[in-house]
Amino acid sequence: MSLPEIGEIYRRKQGDRSHVKVVKITEDEYVVIRDYNGRHFVKLSTFNRYFERVKDDKKPLKDGQEG
């Protein structure tokens, strides 16, 4: 299982394909992400399954979305 990089932007693979920013990785294998709706905790295995790293950072998150 690969660890996401803190501070990097990732995109949902399904649904609205919106961007999220990785804020922190906890000791008990949760990834803390921030999106347009606030801060969320996602299990690491779930994160790797449903998120992918954004290859082209030309469209970063807006100030209100980043946190």
XYZ file of N, CA and C in Angstrom, residues 10-41:
96
model
N -4.955 15.349 -4.735
C -5.444 14.091 -5.301
C -6.854 14.318 -5.835
N -7.319 13.399 -6.684
C -8.644 13.511 -7.294
C -9.414 12.221 -7.042
N -10.700 12.368 -6.805
C -11.560 11.197 -6.650
C -11.641 10.466 -7.986
N -11.553 9.144 -7.962
C -11.633 8.351 -9.192
C -13.074 8.204 -9.675
N -14.020 8.349 -8.765
C -15.429 8.172 -9.105
C -16.224 9.384 -8.651
N -17.468 9.439 -9.055
C -18.344 10.526 -8.621
C -18.021 11.823 -9.322
N -17.886 12.902 -8.543
C -17.667 14.225 -9.134
C -16.208 14.480 -9.506
N -15.312 13.530 -9.187
C -13.883 13.637 -9.512
C -13.260 14.926 -8.972
N -13.773 15.404 -7.843
C -13.273 16.647 -7.258
C -11.894 16.433 -6.627
N -11.204 17.530 -6.411
C -9.864 17.504 -5.850
C -9.901 17.588 -4.330
N -8.929 16.932 -3.711
C -8.742 17.000 -2.267
C -7.257 17.215 -1.990
N -6.966 17.752 -0.822
C -5.580 17.949 -0.414
C -5.307 17.077 0.804
N -4.204 16.343 0.790
C -3.820 15.508 1.921
C -3.215 16.405 2.992
N -3.813 16.376 4.181
C -3.380 17.235 5.282
C -2.437 16.491 6.225
N -2.753 15.218 6.504
C -2.016 14.487 7.540
C -2.281 13.001 7.383
N -1.363 12.184 7.855
C -1.568 10.738 7.951
C -1.389 10.374 9.415
N -2.417 9.772 10.010
C -2.376 9.465 11.441
C -1.650 8.145 11.695
N -1.321 7.898 12.951
C -0.626 6.666 13.340
C -1.470 5.419 13.103
N -2.786 5.555 13.188
C -3.665 4.402 12.999
C -4.154 4.271 11.556
N -3.364 4.764 10.602
C -3.557 4.600 9.161
C -4.813 5.269 8.612
N -5.087 6.467 9.077
C -6.131 7.287 8.477
C -5.470 8.450 7.747
N -6.031 8.801 6.595
C -5.548 9.942 5.826
C -6.529 11.084 6.077
N -6.020 12.206 6.533
C -6.856 13.386 6.757
C -6.801 14.213 5.475
N -7.970 14.435 4.885
C -8.044 15.202 3.647
C -8.927 16.430 3.842
N -8.714 17.425 3.004
C -9.554 18.611 3.015
C -10.094 18.794 1.610
N -11.413 18.967 1.521
C -12.043 19.259 0.234
C -12.945 20.472 0.401
N -13.812 20.709 -0.574
C -14.683 21.891 -0.550
C -15.677 21.855 0.601
N -15.854 20.708 1.211
C -16.858 20.551 2.259
C -16.241 20.396 3.656
N -14.949 20.596 3.788
C -14.329 20.497 5.104
C -13.267 19.430 5.176
N -12.997 18.984 6.393
C -11.951 18.009 6.659
C -12.575 16.637 6.907
N -11.942 15.595 6.370
C -12.472 14.235 6.484
C -11.346 13.266 6.827
N -11.710 12.158 7.461
C -10.784 11.082 7.776
C -11.138 9.895 6.899
